[in-house]
PDB file of C-alpha atoms in Angstrom:
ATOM      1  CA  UNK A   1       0.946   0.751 -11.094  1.00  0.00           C
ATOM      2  CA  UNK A   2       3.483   1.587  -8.925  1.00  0.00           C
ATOM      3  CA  UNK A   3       2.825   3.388  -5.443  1.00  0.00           C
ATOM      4  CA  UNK A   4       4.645   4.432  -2.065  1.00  0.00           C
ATOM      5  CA  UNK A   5       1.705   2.872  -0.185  1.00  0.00           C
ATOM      6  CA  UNK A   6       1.016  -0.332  -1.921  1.00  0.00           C
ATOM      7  CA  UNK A   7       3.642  -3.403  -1.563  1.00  0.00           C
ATOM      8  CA  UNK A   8       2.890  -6.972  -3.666  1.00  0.00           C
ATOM      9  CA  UNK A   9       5.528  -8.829  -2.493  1.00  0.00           C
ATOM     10  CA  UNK A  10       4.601 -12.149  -4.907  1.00  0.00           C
ATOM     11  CA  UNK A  11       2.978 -10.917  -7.421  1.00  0.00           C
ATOM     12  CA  UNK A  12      -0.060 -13.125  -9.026  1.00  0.00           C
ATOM     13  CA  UNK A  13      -1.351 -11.223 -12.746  1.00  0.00           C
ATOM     14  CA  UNK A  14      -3.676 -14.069 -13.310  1.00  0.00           C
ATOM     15  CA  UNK A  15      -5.053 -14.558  -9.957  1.00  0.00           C
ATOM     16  CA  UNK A  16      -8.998 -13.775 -10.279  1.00  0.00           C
ATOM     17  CA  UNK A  17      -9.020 -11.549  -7.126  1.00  0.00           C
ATOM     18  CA  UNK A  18      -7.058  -9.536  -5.005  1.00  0.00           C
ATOM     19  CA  UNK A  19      -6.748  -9.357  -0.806  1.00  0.00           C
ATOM     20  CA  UNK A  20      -5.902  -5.886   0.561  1.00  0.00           C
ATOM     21  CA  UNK A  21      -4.159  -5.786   3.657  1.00  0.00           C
ATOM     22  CA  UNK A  22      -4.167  -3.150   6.296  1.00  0.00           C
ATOM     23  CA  UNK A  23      -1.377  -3.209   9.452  1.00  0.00           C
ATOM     24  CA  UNK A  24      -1.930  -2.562  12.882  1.00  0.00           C
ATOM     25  CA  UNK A  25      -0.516   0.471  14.623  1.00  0.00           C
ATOM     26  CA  UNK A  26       3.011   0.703  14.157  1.00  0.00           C
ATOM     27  CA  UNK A  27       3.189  -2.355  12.249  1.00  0.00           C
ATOM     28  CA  UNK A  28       4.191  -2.480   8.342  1.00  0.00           C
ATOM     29  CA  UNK A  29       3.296  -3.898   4.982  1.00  0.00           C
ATOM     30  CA  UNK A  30       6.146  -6.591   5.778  1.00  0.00           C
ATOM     31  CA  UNK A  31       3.544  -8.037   8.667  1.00  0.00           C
ATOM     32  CA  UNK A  32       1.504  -9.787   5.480  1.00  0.00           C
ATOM     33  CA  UNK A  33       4.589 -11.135   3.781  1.00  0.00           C
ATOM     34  CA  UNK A  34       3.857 -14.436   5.015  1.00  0.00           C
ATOM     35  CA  UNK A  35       0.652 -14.002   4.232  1.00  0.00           C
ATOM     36  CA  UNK A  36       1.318 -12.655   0.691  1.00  0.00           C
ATOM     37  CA  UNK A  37       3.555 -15.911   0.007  1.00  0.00           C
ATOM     38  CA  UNK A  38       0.638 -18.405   1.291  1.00  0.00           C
ATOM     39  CA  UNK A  39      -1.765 -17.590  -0.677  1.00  0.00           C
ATOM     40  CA  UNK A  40      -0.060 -16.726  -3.861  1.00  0.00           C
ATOM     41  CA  UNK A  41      -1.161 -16.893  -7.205  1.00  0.00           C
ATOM     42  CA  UNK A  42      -4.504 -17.774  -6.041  1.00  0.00           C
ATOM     43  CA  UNK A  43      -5.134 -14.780  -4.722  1.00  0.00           C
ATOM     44  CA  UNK A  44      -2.936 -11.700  -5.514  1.00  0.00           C
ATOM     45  CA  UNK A  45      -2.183  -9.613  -1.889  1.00  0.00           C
ATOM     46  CA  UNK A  46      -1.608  -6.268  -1.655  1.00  0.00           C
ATOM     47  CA  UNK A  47      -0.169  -5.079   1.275  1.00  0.00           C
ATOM     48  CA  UNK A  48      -0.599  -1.325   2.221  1.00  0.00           C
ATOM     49  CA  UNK A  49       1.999   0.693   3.589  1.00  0.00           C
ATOM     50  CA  UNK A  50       1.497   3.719   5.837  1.00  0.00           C
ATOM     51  CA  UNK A  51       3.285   6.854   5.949  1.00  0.00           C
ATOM     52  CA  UNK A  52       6.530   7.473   8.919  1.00  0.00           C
ATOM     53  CA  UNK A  53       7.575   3.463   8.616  1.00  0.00           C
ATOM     54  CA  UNK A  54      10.303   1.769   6.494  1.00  0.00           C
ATOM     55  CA  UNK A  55      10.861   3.127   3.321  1.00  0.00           C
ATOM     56  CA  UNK A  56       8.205   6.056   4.118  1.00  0.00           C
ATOM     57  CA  UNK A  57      10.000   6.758   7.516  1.00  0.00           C
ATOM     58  CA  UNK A  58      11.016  10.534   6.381  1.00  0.00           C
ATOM     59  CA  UNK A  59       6.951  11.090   5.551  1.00  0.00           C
ATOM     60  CA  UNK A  60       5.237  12.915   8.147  1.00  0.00           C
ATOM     61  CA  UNK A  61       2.348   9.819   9.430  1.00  0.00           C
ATOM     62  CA  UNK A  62      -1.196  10.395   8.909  1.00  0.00           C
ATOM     63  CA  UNK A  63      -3.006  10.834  12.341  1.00  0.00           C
ATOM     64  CA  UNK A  64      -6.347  11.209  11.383  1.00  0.00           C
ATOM     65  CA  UNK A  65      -8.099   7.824  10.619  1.00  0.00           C
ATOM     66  CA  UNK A  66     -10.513   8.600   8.139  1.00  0.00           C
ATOM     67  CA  UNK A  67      -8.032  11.302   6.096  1.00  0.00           C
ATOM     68  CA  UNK A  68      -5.825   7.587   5.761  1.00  0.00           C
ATOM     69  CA  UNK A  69      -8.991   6.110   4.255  1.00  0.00           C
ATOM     70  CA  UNK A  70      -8.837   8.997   2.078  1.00  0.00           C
ATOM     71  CA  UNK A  71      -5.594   8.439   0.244  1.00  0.00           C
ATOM     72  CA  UNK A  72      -5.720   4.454   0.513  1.00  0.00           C
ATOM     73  CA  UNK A  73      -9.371   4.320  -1.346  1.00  0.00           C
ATOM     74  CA  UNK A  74      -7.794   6.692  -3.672  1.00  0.00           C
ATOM     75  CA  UNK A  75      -4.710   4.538  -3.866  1.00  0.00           C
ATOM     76  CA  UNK A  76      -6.542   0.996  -4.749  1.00  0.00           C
ATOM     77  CA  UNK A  77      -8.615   2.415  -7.523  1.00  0.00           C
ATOM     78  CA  UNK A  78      -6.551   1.332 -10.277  1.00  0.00           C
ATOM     79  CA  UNK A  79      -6.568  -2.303  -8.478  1.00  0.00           C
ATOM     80  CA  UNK A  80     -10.200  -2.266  -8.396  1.00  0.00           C
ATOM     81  CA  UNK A  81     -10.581  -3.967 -11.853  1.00  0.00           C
ATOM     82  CA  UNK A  82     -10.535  -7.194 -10.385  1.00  0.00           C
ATOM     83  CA  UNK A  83     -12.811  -7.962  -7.199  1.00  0.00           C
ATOM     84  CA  UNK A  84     -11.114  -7.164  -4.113  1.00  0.00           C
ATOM     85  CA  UNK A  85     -11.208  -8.293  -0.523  1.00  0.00           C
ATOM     86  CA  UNK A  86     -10.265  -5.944   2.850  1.00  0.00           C
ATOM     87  CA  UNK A  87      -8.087  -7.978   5.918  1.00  0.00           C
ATOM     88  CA  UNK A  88      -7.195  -5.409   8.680  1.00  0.00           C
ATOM     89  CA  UNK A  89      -5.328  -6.272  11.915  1.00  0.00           C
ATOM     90  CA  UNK A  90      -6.527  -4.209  14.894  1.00  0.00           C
ATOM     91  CA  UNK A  91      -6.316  -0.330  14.156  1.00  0.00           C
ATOM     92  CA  UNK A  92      -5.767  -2.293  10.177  1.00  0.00           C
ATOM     93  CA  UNK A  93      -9.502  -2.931  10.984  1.00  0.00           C
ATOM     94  CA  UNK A  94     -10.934   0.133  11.349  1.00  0.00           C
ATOM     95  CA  UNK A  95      -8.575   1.907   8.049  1.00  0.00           C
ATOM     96  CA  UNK A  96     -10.052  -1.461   6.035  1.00  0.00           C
ATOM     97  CA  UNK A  97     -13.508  -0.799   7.326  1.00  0.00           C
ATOM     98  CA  UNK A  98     -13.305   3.222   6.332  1.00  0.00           C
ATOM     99  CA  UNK A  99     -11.572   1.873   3.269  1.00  0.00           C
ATOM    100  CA  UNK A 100     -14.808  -0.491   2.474  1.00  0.00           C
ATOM    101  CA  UNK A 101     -17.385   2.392   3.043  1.00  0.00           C
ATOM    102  CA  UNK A 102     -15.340   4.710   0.224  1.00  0.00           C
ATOM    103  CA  UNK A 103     -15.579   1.934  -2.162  1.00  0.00           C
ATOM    104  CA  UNK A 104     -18.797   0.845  -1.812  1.00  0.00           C
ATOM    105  CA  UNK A 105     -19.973   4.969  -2.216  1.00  0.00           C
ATOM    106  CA  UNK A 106     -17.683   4.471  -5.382  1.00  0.00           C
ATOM    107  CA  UNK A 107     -19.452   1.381  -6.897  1.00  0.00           C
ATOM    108  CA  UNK A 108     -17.096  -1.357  -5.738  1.00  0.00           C
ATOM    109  CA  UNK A 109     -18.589  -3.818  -3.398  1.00  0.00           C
ATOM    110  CA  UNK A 110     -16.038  -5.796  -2.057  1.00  0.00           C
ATOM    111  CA  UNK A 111     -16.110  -9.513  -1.661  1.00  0.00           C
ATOM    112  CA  UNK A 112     -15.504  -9.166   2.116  1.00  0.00           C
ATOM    113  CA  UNK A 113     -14.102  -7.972   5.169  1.00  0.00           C
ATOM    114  CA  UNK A 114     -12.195  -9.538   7.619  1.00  0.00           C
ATOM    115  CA  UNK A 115     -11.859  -7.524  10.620  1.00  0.00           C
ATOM    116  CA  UNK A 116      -9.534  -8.945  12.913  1.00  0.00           C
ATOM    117  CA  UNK A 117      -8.419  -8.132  16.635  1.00  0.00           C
ATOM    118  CA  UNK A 118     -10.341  -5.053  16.911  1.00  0.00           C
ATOM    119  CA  UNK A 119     -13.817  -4.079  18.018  1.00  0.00           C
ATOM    120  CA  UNK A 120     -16.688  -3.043  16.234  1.00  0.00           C
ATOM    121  CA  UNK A 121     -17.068   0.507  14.695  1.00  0.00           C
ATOM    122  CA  UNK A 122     -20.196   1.458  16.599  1.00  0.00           C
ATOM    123  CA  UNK A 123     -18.170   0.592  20.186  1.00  0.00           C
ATOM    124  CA  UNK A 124     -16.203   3.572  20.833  1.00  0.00           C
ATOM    125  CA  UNK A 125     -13.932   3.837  23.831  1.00  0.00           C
ATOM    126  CA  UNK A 126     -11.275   6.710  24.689  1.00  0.00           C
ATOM    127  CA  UNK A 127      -7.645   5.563  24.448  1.00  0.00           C
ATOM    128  CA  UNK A 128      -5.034   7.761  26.274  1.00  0.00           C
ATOM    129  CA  UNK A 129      -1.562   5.742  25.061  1.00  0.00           C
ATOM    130  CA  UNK A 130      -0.925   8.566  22.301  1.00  0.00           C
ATOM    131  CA  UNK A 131      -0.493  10.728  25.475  1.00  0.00           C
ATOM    132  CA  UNK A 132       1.746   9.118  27.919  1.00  0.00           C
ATOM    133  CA  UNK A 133       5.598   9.181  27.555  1.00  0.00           C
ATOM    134  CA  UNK A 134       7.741   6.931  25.770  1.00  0.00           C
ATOM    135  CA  UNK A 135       8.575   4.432  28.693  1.00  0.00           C
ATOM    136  CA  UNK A 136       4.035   4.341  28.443  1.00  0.00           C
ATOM    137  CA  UNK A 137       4.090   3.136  25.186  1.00  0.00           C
ATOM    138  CA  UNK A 138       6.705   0.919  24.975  1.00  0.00           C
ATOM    139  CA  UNK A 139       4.899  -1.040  27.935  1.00  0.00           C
ATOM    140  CA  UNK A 140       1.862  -1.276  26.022  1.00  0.00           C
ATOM    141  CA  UNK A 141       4.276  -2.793  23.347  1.00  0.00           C
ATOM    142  CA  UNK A 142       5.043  -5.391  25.675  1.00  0.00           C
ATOM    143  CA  UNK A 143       1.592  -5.850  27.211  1.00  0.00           C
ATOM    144  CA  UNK A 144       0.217  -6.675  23.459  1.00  0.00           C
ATOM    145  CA  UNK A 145       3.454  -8.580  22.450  1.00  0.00           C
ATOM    146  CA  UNK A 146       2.916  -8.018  18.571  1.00  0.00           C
ATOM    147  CA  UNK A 147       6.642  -6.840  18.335  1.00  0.00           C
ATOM    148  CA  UNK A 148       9.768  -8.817  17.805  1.00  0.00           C
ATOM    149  CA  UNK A 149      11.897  -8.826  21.162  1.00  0.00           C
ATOM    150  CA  UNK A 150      15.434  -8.071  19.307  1.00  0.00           C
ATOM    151  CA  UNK A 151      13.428  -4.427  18.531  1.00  0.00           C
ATOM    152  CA  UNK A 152      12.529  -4.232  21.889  1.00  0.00           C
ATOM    153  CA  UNK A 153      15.950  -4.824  22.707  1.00  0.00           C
ATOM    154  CA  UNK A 154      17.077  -2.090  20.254  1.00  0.00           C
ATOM    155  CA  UNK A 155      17.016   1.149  22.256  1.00  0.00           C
ATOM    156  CA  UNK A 156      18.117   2.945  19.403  1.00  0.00           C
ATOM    157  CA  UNK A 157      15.702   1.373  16.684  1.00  0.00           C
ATOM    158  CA  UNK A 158      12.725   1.567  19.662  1.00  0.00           C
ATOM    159  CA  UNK A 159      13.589   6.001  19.417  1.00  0.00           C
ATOM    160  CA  UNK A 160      12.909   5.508  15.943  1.00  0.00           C
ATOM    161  CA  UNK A 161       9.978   4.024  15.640  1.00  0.00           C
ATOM    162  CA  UNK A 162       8.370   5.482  18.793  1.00  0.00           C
ATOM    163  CA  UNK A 163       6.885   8.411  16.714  1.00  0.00           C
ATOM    164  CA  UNK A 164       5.327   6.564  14.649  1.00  0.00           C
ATOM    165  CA  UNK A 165       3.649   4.379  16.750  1.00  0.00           C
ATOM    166  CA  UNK A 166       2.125   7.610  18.835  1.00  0.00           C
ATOM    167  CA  UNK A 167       1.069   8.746  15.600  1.00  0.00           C
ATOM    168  CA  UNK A 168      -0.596   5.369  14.873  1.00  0.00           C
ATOM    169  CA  UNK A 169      -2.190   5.389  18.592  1.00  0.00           C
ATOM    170  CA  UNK A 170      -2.859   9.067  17.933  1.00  0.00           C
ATOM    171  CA  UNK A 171      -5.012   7.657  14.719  1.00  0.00           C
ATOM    172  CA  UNK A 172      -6.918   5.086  16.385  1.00  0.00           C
ATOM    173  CA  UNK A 173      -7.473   6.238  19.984  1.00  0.00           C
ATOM    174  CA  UNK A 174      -9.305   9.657  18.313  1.00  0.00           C
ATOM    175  CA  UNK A 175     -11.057   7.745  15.762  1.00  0.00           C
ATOM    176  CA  UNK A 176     -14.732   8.208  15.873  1.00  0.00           C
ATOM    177  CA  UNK A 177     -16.474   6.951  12.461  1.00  0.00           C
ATOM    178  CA  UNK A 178     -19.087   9.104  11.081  1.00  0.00           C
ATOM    179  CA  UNK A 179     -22.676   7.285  11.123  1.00  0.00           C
ATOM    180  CA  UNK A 180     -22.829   4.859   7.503  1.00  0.00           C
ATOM    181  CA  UNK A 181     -25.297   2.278   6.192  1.00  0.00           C
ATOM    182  CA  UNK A 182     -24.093  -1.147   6.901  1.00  0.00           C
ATOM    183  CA  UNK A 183     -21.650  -2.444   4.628  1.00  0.00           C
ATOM    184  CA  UNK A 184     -23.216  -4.169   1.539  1.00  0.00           C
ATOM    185  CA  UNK A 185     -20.264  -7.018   1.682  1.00  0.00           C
ATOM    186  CA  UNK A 186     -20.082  -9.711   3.977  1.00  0.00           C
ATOM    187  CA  UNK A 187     -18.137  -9.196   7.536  1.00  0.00           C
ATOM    188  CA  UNK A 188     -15.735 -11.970   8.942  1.00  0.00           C
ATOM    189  CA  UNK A 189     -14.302 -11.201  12.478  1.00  0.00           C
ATOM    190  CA  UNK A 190     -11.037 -12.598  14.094  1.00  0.00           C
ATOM    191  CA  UNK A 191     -10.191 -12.338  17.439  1.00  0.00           C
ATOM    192  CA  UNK A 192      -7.859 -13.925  20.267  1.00  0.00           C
ATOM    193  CA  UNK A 193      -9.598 -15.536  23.149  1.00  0.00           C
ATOM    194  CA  UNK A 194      -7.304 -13.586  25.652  1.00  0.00           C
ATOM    195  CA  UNK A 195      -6.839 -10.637  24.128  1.00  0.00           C
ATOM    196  CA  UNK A 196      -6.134  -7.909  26.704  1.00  0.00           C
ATOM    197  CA  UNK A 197      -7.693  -4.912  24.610  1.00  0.00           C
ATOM    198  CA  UNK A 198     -10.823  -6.291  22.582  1.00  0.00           C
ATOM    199  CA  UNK A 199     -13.840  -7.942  24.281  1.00  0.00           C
ATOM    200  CA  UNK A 200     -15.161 -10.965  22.774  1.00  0.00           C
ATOM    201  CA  UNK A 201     -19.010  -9.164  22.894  1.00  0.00           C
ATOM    202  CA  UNK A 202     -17.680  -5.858  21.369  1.00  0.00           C
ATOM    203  CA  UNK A 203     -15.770  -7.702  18.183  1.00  0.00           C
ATOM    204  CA  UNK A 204     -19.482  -9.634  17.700  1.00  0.00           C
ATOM    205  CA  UNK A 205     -21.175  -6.188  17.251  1.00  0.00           C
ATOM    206  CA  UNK A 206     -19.892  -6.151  14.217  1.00  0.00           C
ATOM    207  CA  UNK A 207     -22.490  -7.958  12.777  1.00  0.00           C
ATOM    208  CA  UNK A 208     -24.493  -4.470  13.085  1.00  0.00           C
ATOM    209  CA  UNK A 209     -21.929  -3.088  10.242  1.00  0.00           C
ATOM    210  CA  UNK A 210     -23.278  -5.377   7.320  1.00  0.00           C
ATOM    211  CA  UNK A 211     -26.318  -6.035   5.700  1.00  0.00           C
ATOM    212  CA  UNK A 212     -24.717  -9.324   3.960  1.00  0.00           C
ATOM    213  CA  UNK A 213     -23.722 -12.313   5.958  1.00  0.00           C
ATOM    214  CA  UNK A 214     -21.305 -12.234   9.025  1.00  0.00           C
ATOM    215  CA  UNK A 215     -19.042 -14.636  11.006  1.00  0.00           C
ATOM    216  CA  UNK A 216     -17.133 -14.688  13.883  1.00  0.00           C
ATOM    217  CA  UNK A 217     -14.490 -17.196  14.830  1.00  0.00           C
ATOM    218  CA  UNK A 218     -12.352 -17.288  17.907  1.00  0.00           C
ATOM    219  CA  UNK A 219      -9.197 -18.092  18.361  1.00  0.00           C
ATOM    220  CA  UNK A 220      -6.717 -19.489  20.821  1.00  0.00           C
ATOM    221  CA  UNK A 221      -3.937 -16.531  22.151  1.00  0.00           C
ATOM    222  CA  UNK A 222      -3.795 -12.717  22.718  1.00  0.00           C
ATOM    223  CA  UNK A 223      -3.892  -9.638  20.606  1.00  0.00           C
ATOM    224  CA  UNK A 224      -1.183 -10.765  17.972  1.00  0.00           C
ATOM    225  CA  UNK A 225      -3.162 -14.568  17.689  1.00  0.00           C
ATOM    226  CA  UNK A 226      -2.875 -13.804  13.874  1.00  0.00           C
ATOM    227  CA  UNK A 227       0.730 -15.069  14.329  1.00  0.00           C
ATOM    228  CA  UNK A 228       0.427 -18.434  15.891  1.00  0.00           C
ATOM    229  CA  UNK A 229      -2.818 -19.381  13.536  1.00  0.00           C
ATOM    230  CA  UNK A 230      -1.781 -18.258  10.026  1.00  0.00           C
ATOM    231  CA  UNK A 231      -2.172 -21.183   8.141  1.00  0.00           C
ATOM    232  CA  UNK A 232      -5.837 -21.512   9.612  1.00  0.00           C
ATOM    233  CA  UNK A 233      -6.167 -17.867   8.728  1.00  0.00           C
ATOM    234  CA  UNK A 234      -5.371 -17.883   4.923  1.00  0.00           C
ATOM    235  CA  UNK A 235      -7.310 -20.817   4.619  1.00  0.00           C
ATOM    236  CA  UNK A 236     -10.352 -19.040   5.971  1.00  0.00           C
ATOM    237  CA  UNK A 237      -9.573 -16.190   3.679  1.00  0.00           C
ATOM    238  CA  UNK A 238      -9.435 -18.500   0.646  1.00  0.00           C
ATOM    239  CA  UNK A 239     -12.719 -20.832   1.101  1.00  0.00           C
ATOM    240  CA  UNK A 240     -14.537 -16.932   1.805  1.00  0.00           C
ATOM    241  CA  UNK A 241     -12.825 -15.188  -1.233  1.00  0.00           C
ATOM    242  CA  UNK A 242     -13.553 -19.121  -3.548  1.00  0.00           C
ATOM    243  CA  UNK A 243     -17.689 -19.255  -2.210  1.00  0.00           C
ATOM    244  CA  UNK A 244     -18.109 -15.321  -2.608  1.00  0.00           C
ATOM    245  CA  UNK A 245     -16.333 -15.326  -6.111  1.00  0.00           C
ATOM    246  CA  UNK A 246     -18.409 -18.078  -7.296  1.00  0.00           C
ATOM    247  CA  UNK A 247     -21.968 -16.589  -6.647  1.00  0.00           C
TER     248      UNK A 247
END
């Protein structure tokens, strides 16, 4: 089951279920190789990758977040024999969450979804980055500090990966979900207490998006907090995926 957007970097046949992750804007499946290694074989971790990065840089990126949501539900529905659970990092929260709605209209439930450094759904707030110049977006790189400093260094690898990272911000500054039911799985959300783009009251409205259970936990650091509390993280994902599994 091979496929341009879906990277298993340690691959776990026998594991009984499967986490899907979902980058942030201009980030890449390699973000969840950590990830991917912790918590393999338990748990076998699929990492999407988007169109206009890496290996995909010659594809045109997808601008349009629910036309992504698209093609990844379409993507995951040979993976869908084995229950799956949805981990997005900031504009990987809303894609996950758009990804959750298409399966659950499809007959898969999944076990959960952790949403993580990004508001809820029903909060929606214009974003003008995807319109500035380049020297605009590169400071918001900075301000959020989810990229590696020898990049930022690069100016020639920056050039590169500038267009996709408007297209990215072009994605989730226009995003405006269509009105859903609440999920039918459970909702976990993540967030930084110092995070200089997500409000601690906006990421608890989340709760509104599920009819199952929800949780919120906080934690210390900015908009890239997934970094310094990893460990913590996985762990979190693994007690959720080993009490929803077993009921």
């Amino acid at each position: 089951m091979s496929s341009p957007w879906i990277r298993r970097f340690h691959p776990a046949p026998q594991a009984a279920t499967r986490l899907v992750c979902f980058p942030h804007a201009g980030g890449s499946a390699t973000y969840y190789f950590q990830a991917s290694r912790t918590l393999s074989p338990e748990v076998d971790v699929l990492a999407i990758q988007y169109p206009g990065r890496q290996d995909r840089l010659a594809e045109p990126c997808i601008e349009d977040i629910s036309a992504l949501a698209d093609r990844i539900a379409e993507e995951l529905t040979p993976w869908t024999d084995r229950p799956l659970t949805l981990f997005g990092h900031s504009m990987g929260s809303a894609v996950a969450y758009e990804v959750a709605l298409r399966l659950e209209r499809r007959g898969t439930v999944p076990l959960g979804l952790f949403a993580s450094g990004r508001r809820a759904p029903s909060v929606v707030r214009d974003g003008y980055v995807h319109l500035g110049s380049d020297e605009d977006l590169l400071a918001e790189l900075k301000r959020l500090s989810g990229t590696d400093a020898q990049v930022l260094a690069d100016e020639a690898l920056l050039r590169m990966v500038l267009p996709t990272l408007r297209g990215d911000y072009h994605a989730i500054e226009t995003y405006r979900p269509t009105p859903a039911p609440p999920l039918s799985c459970p909702v976990v959300a993540l967030s930084g207490d110092d995070d200089p783009v997500v409000e601690l009251d906006e990421v608890a409205l989340w709760e509104r998006h599920t009819s199952a259970s929800f949780r919120m936990r906080v934690f210390a650091g900015g908009h890239f907090f997934v970094d310094d509390h990893l460990p913590a993280i996985t762990r979190e994902i693994r007690e959720h995926i080993a009490t929803a599994n077993a009921h």
